[in-house]
Short mmCIF file of C-alpha atoms and ligand atoms in Angstrom, two decimals:
data_model
loop_
_atom_site.label_atom_id
_atom_site.label_comp_id
_atom_site.label_asym_id
_atom_site.label_seq_id
_atom_site.Cartn_x
_atom_site.Cartn_y
_atom_site.Cartn_z
CA MET A 1 -30.79 -2.81 -1.04
CA THR A 2 -27.24 -1.73 0.18
CA GLU A 3 -27.61 1.26 -2.23
CA GLN A 4 -30.95 2.29 -0.84
CA LEU A 5 -29.80 2.00 2.58
CA ILE A 6 -26.84 4.20 1.92
CA ALA A 7 -29.04 6.79 0.23
CA LEU A 8 -31.21 6.87 3.22
CA LEU A 9 -28.55 7.18 5.77
CA ARG A 10 -26.85 9.88 3.65
CA GLU A 11 -30.23 12.02 3.68
CA HIS A 12 -29.94 11.94 7.59
CA LEU A 13 -26.10 12.43 7.52
CA GLY A 14 -25.35 13.20 11.14
CA SER A 15 -28.49 12.35 12.86
CA PHE A 16 -29.95 9.03 14.15
CA VAL A 17 -32.33 7.02 11.95
CA SER A 18 -34.02 4.14 13.97
CA GLY A 19 -33.83 0.64 12.92
CA GLU A 20 -37.63 0.49 12.75
CA GLN A 21 -37.67 3.34 10.30
CA LEU A 22 -35.04 1.86 8.14
CA SER A 23 -36.80 -1.43 7.98
CA ARG A 24 -40.18 0.30 7.02
CA GLU A 25 -38.63 2.35 4.26
CA LEU A 26 -36.67 -0.48 2.97
CA GLY A 27 -39.38 -3.01 3.18
CA CYS A 28 -37.40 -5.59 5.04
CA SER A 29 -36.79 -6.98 8.51
CA ARG A 30 -34.75 -5.41 11.28
CA THR A 31 -32.41 -8.22 11.11
CA ALA A 32 -31.78 -7.68 7.44
CA VAL A 33 -31.02 -4.07 8.20
CA TRP A 34 -28.49 -5.00 10.83
CA LYS A 35 -26.81 -7.40 8.41
CA GLN A 36 -26.61 -4.74 5.83
CA ILE A 37 -25.04 -2.24 8.41
CA ARG A 38 -22.48 -4.92 9.17
CA HIS A 39 -21.89 -5.50 5.56
CA LEU A 40 -21.29 -1.62 5.17
CA LYS A 41 -18.94 -1.55 8.07
CA GLU A 42 -16.74 -4.09 6.23
CA ARG A 43 -16.51 -1.71 3.52
CA GLY A 44 -15.36 1.11 5.53
CA TYR A 45 -18.54 2.95 6.52
CA GLU A 46 -18.54 4.07 10.02
CA PHE A 47 -21.60 4.35 12.31
CA GLU A 48 -22.51 5.23 15.78
CA SER A 49 -25.35 2.94 16.94
CA ALA A 50 -27.32 3.72 20.20
CA PRO A 51 -30.25 1.71 21.76
CA ARG A 52 -33.59 2.92 20.88
CA LYS A 53 -32.11 5.83 18.54
CA GLY A 54 -30.74 3.51 15.96
CA TYR A 55 -27.92 4.31 13.50
CA ARG A 56 -26.02 7.42 12.69
CA LEU A 57 -23.62 7.52 9.68
CA LEU A 58 -20.40 9.01 10.66
CA LYS A 59 -18.16 8.42 7.64
CA THR A 60 -18.44 7.11 4.26
CA PRO A 61 -15.27 5.68 2.59
CA GLU A 62 -13.45 7.42 -0.18
CA ARG A 63 -14.90 6.30 -3.63
CA LEU A 64 -13.49 6.33 -6.93
CA ASP A 65 -15.03 8.44 -9.50
CA ALA A 66 -14.47 7.46 -13.10
CA ASN A 67 -15.56 10.95 -14.59
CA ALA A 68 -13.07 12.61 -12.23
CA ILE A 69 -10.27 10.45 -13.37
CA VAL A 70 -11.01 11.07 -16.99
CA SER A 71 -11.03 14.67 -16.48
CA LYS A 72 -8.04 14.98 -13.99
CA ARG A 73 -5.61 12.94 -15.73
CA LYS A 74 -2.86 14.64 -17.65
CA ALA A 75 -2.22 11.52 -20.04
CA LYS A 76 -3.87 11.99 -23.46
CA LEU A 77 -4.19 8.51 -24.84
CA LEU A 78 -4.26 6.31 -21.73
CA GLY A 79 -7.32 6.42 -19.51
CA ARG A 80 -9.40 8.39 -22.16
CA SER A 81 -12.27 5.93 -21.12
CA VAL A 82 -12.61 4.55 -17.61
CA LYS A 83 -15.03 1.90 -16.76
CA LEU A 84 -15.62 1.70 -13.01
CA TYR A 85 -17.19 -1.26 -11.03
CA ASP A 86 -18.01 -1.48 -7.47
CA GLU A 87 -17.59 -5.18 -7.36
CA ILE A 88 -16.39 -7.54 -10.18
CA ASP A 89 -14.85 -10.95 -10.35
CA SER A 90 -11.64 -9.63 -11.98
CA THR A 91 -11.03 -6.42 -13.96
CA GLN A 92 -8.99 -8.53 -16.21
CA ASN A 93 -12.01 -10.53 -17.35
CA ALA A 94 -13.99 -7.23 -17.95
CA ALA A 95 -10.99 -5.65 -19.90
CA LEU A 96 -10.52 -8.73 -21.96
CA GLU A 97 -14.29 -8.81 -22.77
CA LEU A 98 -14.21 -5.09 -23.68
CA VAL A 99 -11.13 -5.36 -26.04
CA ARG A 100 -13.06 -8.34 -27.80
CA THR A 101 -16.02 -5.94 -28.59
CA GLY A 102 -13.74 -3.33 -30.02
CA ALA A 103 -12.82 -1.10 -26.87
CA PRO A 104 -9.97 1.22 -28.05
CA GLU A 105 -6.37 1.29 -26.73
CA GLY A 106 -6.15 3.24 -23.43
CA THR A 107 -9.34 1.97 -21.97
CA LEU A 108 -9.02 1.53 -18.22
CA VAL A 109 -11.07 -0.72 -16.12
CA ILE A 110 -11.16 -0.35 -12.47
CA ALA A 111 -12.89 -2.08 -9.56
CA GLU A 112 -13.38 -1.11 -5.90
CA GLN A 113 -13.35 -4.80 -5.08
CA GLN A 114 -12.47 -8.09 -6.98
CA THR A 115 -13.94 -11.32 -5.79
CA SER A 116 -11.51 -13.44 -7.95
CA GLY A 117 -8.60 -11.13 -8.59
CA ARG A 118 -5.93 -13.16 -9.91
CA GLY A 119 -2.08 -13.26 -10.04
CA ARG A 120 0.06 -15.36 -12.26
CA MET A 121 -0.41 -19.07 -12.53
CA GLY A 122 -3.83 -18.87 -11.04
CA ARG A 123 -2.63 -17.57 -7.79
CA PRO A 124 -5.24 -15.44 -5.94
CA TRP A 125 -4.91 -11.61 -5.63
CA HIS A 126 -6.29 -10.14 -2.50
CA SER A 127 -8.50 -7.30 -3.47
CA PRO A 128 -10.69 -5.87 -0.51
CA HIS A 129 -13.27 -3.01 -1.12
CA GLY A 130 -12.30 0.33 -1.35
CA LYS A 131 -8.65 0.10 -0.20
CA GLY A 132 -6.66 -0.75 -3.24
CA ILE A 133 -6.25 0.19 -6.68
CA TRP A 134 -7.35 -2.89 -8.83
CA MET A 135 -7.17 -2.00 -12.62
CA SER A 136 -6.64 -3.18 -16.13
CA LEU A 137 -5.36 -1.14 -18.87
CA ILE A 138 -5.98 -2.17 -22.65
CA LEU A 139 -2.90 -1.56 -24.85
CA LYS A 140 -2.38 -2.35 -28.54
CA PRO A 141 1.18 -1.93 -29.28
CA GLU A 142 2.40 -2.92 -32.85
CA ILE A 143 5.14 -5.27 -31.57
CA PRO A 144 6.10 -9.00 -32.16
CA LEU A 145 4.65 -11.11 -29.41
CA ALA A 146 8.25 -12.07 -28.37
CA TYR A 147 8.65 -8.42 -27.03
CA THR A 148 5.72 -8.74 -24.43
CA PRO A 149 8.11 -9.13 -21.52
CA GLN A 150 9.59 -5.57 -22.21
CA LEU A 151 5.95 -4.34 -21.42
CA THR A 152 5.99 -5.99 -18.04
CA LEU A 153 9.10 -3.84 -17.25
CA LEU A 154 7.87 -0.82 -18.64
CA VAL A 155 4.66 -0.95 -16.52
CA ALA A 156 6.89 -1.81 -13.52
CA VAL A 157 8.82 1.33 -14.08
CA ALA A 158 5.77 3.40 -14.45
CA LEU A 159 4.21 2.17 -11.47
CA SER A 160 7.45 2.56 -9.35
CA ARG A 161 7.78 6.22 -10.58
CA ALA A 162 4.14 7.08 -9.87
CA ILE A 163 4.32 5.58 -6.41
CA LYS A 164 7.51 7.76 -5.69
CA TYR A 165 5.84 10.78 -7.22
CA GLU A 166 2.49 10.46 -5.18
CA THR A 167 3.72 9.06 -1.83
CA GLY A 168 7.58 9.57 -1.69
CA ALA A 169 7.96 5.87 -1.18
CA SER A 170 10.61 3.88 -2.98
CA ALA A 171 9.27 0.66 -4.52
CA GLY A 172 11.95 -1.53 -5.90
CA ILE A 173 11.25 -3.72 -8.87
CA LYS A 174 11.70 -7.55 -8.34
CA TRP A 175 11.92 -9.30 -11.74
CA PRO A 176 9.51 -9.57 -13.39
CA ASN A 177 6.44 -8.20 -12.03
CA ASP A 178 6.58 -7.42 -8.33
CA LEU A 179 7.12 -4.06 -6.59
CA LEU A 180 8.64 -4.38 -3.11
CA ILE A 181 8.90 -2.01 -0.21
CA GLY A 182 11.26 -3.24 2.54
CA GLY A 183 11.22 -6.75 0.97
CA ARG A 184 7.47 -7.00 0.98
CA LYS A 185 5.22 -6.91 -1.94
CA VAL A 186 3.13 -3.62 -2.44
CA SER A 187 2.15 -4.15 -6.07
CA GLY A 188 1.95 -6.91 -8.76
CA ILE A 189 1.46 -6.77 -12.64
CA LEU A 190 -0.30 -9.39 -14.69
CA LEU A 191 0.05 -9.10 -18.59
CA GLU A 192 -2.48 -11.13 -20.55
CA THR A 193 -2.11 -10.98 -24.41
CA HIS A 194 -3.79 -11.99 -27.49
CA ALA A 195 -1.73 -12.67 -30.55
CA GLU A 196 -2.33 -13.78 -34.15
CA GLY A 197 0.70 -15.66 -35.43
CA GLU A 198 3.74 -13.81 -34.17
CA ARG A 199 1.94 -10.33 -34.00
CA LEU A 200 0.62 -9.18 -30.80
CA GLN A 201 -3.12 -8.05 -31.29
CA HIS A 202 -3.74 -6.61 -27.90
CA LEU A 203 -2.54 -6.76 -24.23
CA VAL A 204 -4.25 -6.22 -20.97
CA ALA A 205 -1.94 -4.87 -18.40
CA GLY A 206 -3.49 -5.80 -14.89
CA VAL A 207 -2.09 -3.81 -11.86
CA GLY A 208 -2.86 -4.31 -8.27
CA ILE A 209 -1.66 -1.81 -5.72
CA SER A 210 -2.24 -2.32 -1.98
CA VAL A 211 -2.74 1.35 -1.16
CA ASN A 212 -4.61 1.98 2.02
CA LEU A 213 -4.93 -1.58 3.44
CA ALA A 214 -4.03 -1.75 7.09
CA GLN A 215 -2.41 -4.87 8.37
CA GLN A 216 -5.60 -6.43 9.37
CA ASP A 217 -6.93 -5.94 5.94
CA PHE A 218 -4.58 -8.74 4.69
CA PRO A 219 -5.22 -12.29 5.38
CA GLU A 220 -2.86 -13.78 7.92
CA GLU A 221 -0.74 -15.91 5.57
CA LEU A 222 0.21 -12.61 3.50
CA HIS A 223 1.39 -10.77 6.55
CA SER A 224 5.13 -11.55 6.22
CA ARG A 225 5.05 -11.14 2.28
CA ALA A 226 2.76 -8.34 1.55
CA THR A 227 2.73 -4.64 2.62
CA SER A 228 0.68 -1.37 1.74
CA LEU A 229 1.37 2.13 1.09
CA LEU A 230 -0.45 3.10 4.43
CA ILE A 231 1.64 0.59 6.25
CA GLU A 232 4.80 1.92 4.77
CA THR A 233 4.16 5.61 4.70
CA GLY A 234 1.77 6.02 7.61
CA LYS A 235 -0.45 8.05 5.42
CA VAL A 236 -3.76 7.60 3.45
CA THR A 237 -2.93 7.93 -0.29
CA ASP A 238 -5.38 9.63 -2.64
CA ARG A 239 -6.20 6.67 -5.03
CA GLU A 240 -7.39 8.78 -7.86
CA ALA A 241 -4.32 10.87 -7.84
CA LEU A 242 -2.21 7.62 -7.82
CA ILE A 243 -3.96 6.22 -10.77
CA CYS A 244 -3.61 9.55 -12.73
CA ALA A 245 0.04 9.66 -11.87
CA PHE A 246 0.46 6.08 -13.15
CA LEU A 247 -1.40 6.76 -16.55
CA GLU A 248 0.95 9.76 -16.92
CA GLN A 249 4.04 7.87 -16.18
CA MET A 250 2.88 5.05 -18.35
CA GLU A 251 2.12 7.30 -21.29
CA GLU A 252 5.42 8.98 -21.01
CA LEU A 253 7.16 5.52 -21.05
CA TYR A 254 5.08 4.13 -23.70
CA VAL A 255 5.63 7.14 -26.29
CA LEU A 256 9.31 6.64 -25.46
CA TYR A 257 9.17 3.05 -26.12
CA HIS A 258 7.58 3.59 -29.59
CA LYS A 259 10.16 6.22 -30.54
CA GLU A 260 13.41 4.85 -29.09
CA GLY A 261 12.55 0.99 -28.42
CA PHE A 262 13.41 -0.84 -25.31
CA ALA A 263 16.85 0.48 -24.44
CA PRO A 264 15.84 3.47 -22.47
CA ILE A 265 13.10 1.69 -20.53
CA ARG A 266 15.94 -0.95 -19.64
CA THR A 267 18.07 1.65 -18.25
CA LEU A 268 15.32 2.98 -16.09
CA TRP A 269 14.37 -0.35 -15.09
CA GLU A 270 17.93 -1.39 -14.22
CA ALA A 271 18.08 1.78 -11.74
CA LEU A 272 15.02 0.65 -9.96
CA SER A 273 15.58 -3.18 -9.81
CA VAL A 274 16.21 -4.97 -6.55
CA THR A 275 17.06 -7.97 -8.43
CA LEU A 276 20.31 -7.16 -10.42
CA ASN A 277 23.63 -8.05 -9.11
CA ARG A 278 21.97 -10.01 -6.31
CA PRO A 279 22.18 -13.81 -5.56
CA VAL A 280 18.99 -15.40 -6.60
CA ARG A 281 17.20 -18.75 -6.70
CA VAL A 282 15.47 -19.24 -10.01
CA ASN A 283 13.06 -21.73 -11.33
CA VAL A 284 14.55 -23.08 -14.62
CA GLY A 285 12.28 -25.76 -16.27
CA SER A 286 10.93 -27.47 -13.07
CA ASN A 287 14.08 -27.24 -11.10
CA TRP A 288 15.31 -24.54 -8.61
CA THR A 289 18.92 -23.55 -9.01
CA GLU A 290 21.06 -20.70 -7.54
CA GLY A 291 23.08 -17.91 -9.41
CA ILE A 292 23.51 -14.30 -9.69
CA ALA A 293 21.09 -12.11 -11.60
CA GLU A 294 23.38 -10.42 -14.14
CA GLY A 295 21.21 -8.25 -16.27
CA ILE A 296 18.12 -7.92 -18.66
CA ASP A 297 18.63 -8.99 -22.26
CA GLU A 298 17.15 -7.04 -25.25
CA LEU A 299 13.77 -8.84 -25.09
CA GLY A 300 13.35 -8.33 -21.40
CA ALA A 301 14.49 -11.68 -20.16
CA LEU A 302 16.62 -11.91 -17.00
CA VAL A 303 20.07 -13.35 -17.49
CA VAL A 304 21.37 -15.45 -14.59
CA ARG A 305 24.71 -16.74 -14.18
CA LEU A 306 24.26 -20.21 -12.60
CA GLU A 307 26.43 -21.84 -10.11
CA ASN A 308 28.00 -24.10 -12.91
CA GLY A 309 28.90 -21.15 -14.80
CA GLU A 310 26.29 -21.23 -17.54
CA ARG A 311 24.18 -18.58 -18.28
CA ALA A 312 20.28 -19.07 -18.16
CA LYS A 313 17.64 -16.61 -19.68
CA LEU A 314 14.35 -16.46 -18.09
CA PHE A 315 11.37 -15.10 -19.91
CA SER A 316 9.00 -15.70 -17.00
CA GLY A 317 8.87 -17.64 -13.91
CA GLU A 318 9.99 -17.49 -10.21
CA VAL A 319 12.87 -15.50 -8.69
CA GLU A 320 13.65 -15.49 -5.24
CA LEU A 321 16.29 -13.09 -3.61
CA ARG A 322 18.73 -14.86 -1.45
C1 BT5 B 1 0.86 -10.84 -9.45
O1 BT5 B 1 0.80 -12.23 -9.60
O2 BT5 B 1 1.61 -10.14 -8.85
C2 BT5 B 1 -0.02 -10.06 -10.45
C3 BT5 B 1 -1.29 -9.31 -9.75
C4 BT5 B 1 -2.09 -8.56 -10.56
C5 BT5 B 1 -3.30 -8.25 -9.71
C6 BT5 B 1 -4.13 -7.30 -10.70
S1 BT5 B 1 -5.40 -6.42 -9.69
C7 BT5 B 1 -6.12 -5.86 -11.33
C8 BT5 B 1 -6.13 -7.07 -12.16
N1 BT5 B 1 -7.03 -8.05 -12.19
C9 BT5 B 1 -6.93 -9.18 -11.74
O3 BT5 B 1 -7.56 -10.14 -11.62
N2 BT5 B 1 -5.62 -9.20 -11.56
C10 BT5 B 1 -4.97 -7.89 -11.89
P1 BT5 B 1 1.94 -13.20 -8.72
O4 BT5 B 1 3.27 -12.76 -9.20
O5 BT5 B 1 1.41 -14.36 -9.08
O6 BT5 B 1 1.71 -12.74 -7.24
C11 BT5 B 1 0.58 -13.35 -6.60
C12 BT5 B 1 1.17 -13.24 -5.06
O7 BT5 B 1 1.05 -12.00 -4.55
C13 BT5 B 1 0.26 -13.99 -4.18
O8 BT5 B 1 0.47 -15.49 -4.12
C14 BT5 B 1 0.48 -13.31 -2.78
O9 BT5 B 1 1.61 -13.81 -2.24
C15 BT5 B 1 0.74 -11.89 -3.14
N3 BT5 B 1 -0.51 -11.02 -2.99
C16 BT5 B 1 -1.67 -11.28 -3.08
N4 BT5 B 1 -2.57 -10.26 -2.94
C17 BT5 B 1 -1.79 -9.35 -2.64
C18 BT5 B 1 -2.00 -7.96 -2.32
N5 BT5 B 1 -3.09 -7.44 -2.22
N6 BT5 B 1 -0.90 -7.17 -1.92
C19 BT5 B 1 0.33 -7.57 -1.88
N7 BT5 B 1 0.65 -8.94 -2.26
C20 BT5 B 1 -0.32 -9.74 -2.57
#
């Protein structure tokens, strides 16, 4: 019914349509119409309402268009097929299902909204409608499973570069999977893999970018920890252009990685890192210890010199900047 209501209001764009007419044409009560209007407002639609005249649609939110992304992108392999959902539990689930049924490398799943977007270790990822980029990219690199952390770093570099290119904002990489602006998180990466033995079969790279969220679009508990490109730059970013820039950067680095291995990616990562040479608190096993983040090893693990002088290698886990 929401889609029908949008279609009806669009037909009368700029002029009022009465609640009575809407309820008649949609075959529902006026209360149901009012509830739908409220739902649309939450999704970024703007209306003028006036007693006896009804509703007038003023503004529709920017919507992503899968075909436009496929044709606008300069990347050849990545994003050659794009599946767009208006609302889904998680783009990771959709991509994992697609890859199980044979979807090729480069397939991209995007959603305007996720109802159960996830981060690592079951943490929720806040994904409101129409404001962010919530996407999952299918990759099938022929590498050993142990090299997977390298790809998290590669995705982080591609993201940081795409954000810079598209918005001018500098997003630093906090090992392993966060992009921060001014110490707050603007983007997160989640890699989910499937391996047979020691060989990686496929990988789904989930990327969340808080693009056009205003402060009030975040739940209270995220206000001190999360930010968006809108909050940081004061400008609305074209989400399609940012997705295309990400695919382009990602493809460039992916090709480089296949040709020359991890070394050049590591150098690029180091230049964008906000973790290196910093005092950190790290979660080793089940204990938190303090140390200095010294570098990245050849597998993508973070090397930390602990207070007792020992070196610890972290392949995943939590790092806090002190
Ligand atoms: C991540 O986990 O950073 C990985 C996030 C991956 C999300 C994408 S969206 C598309 C794809 N489909 C999915 O279902 N997931 C992927 P982690 O390091 O565990 O960080 C989670 C933490 O980030 C939360 O506990 C919050 O503190 C913070 N956070 C949640 N939503 C956020 C948002 N929209 N913007 C910034 N920070 C957020």
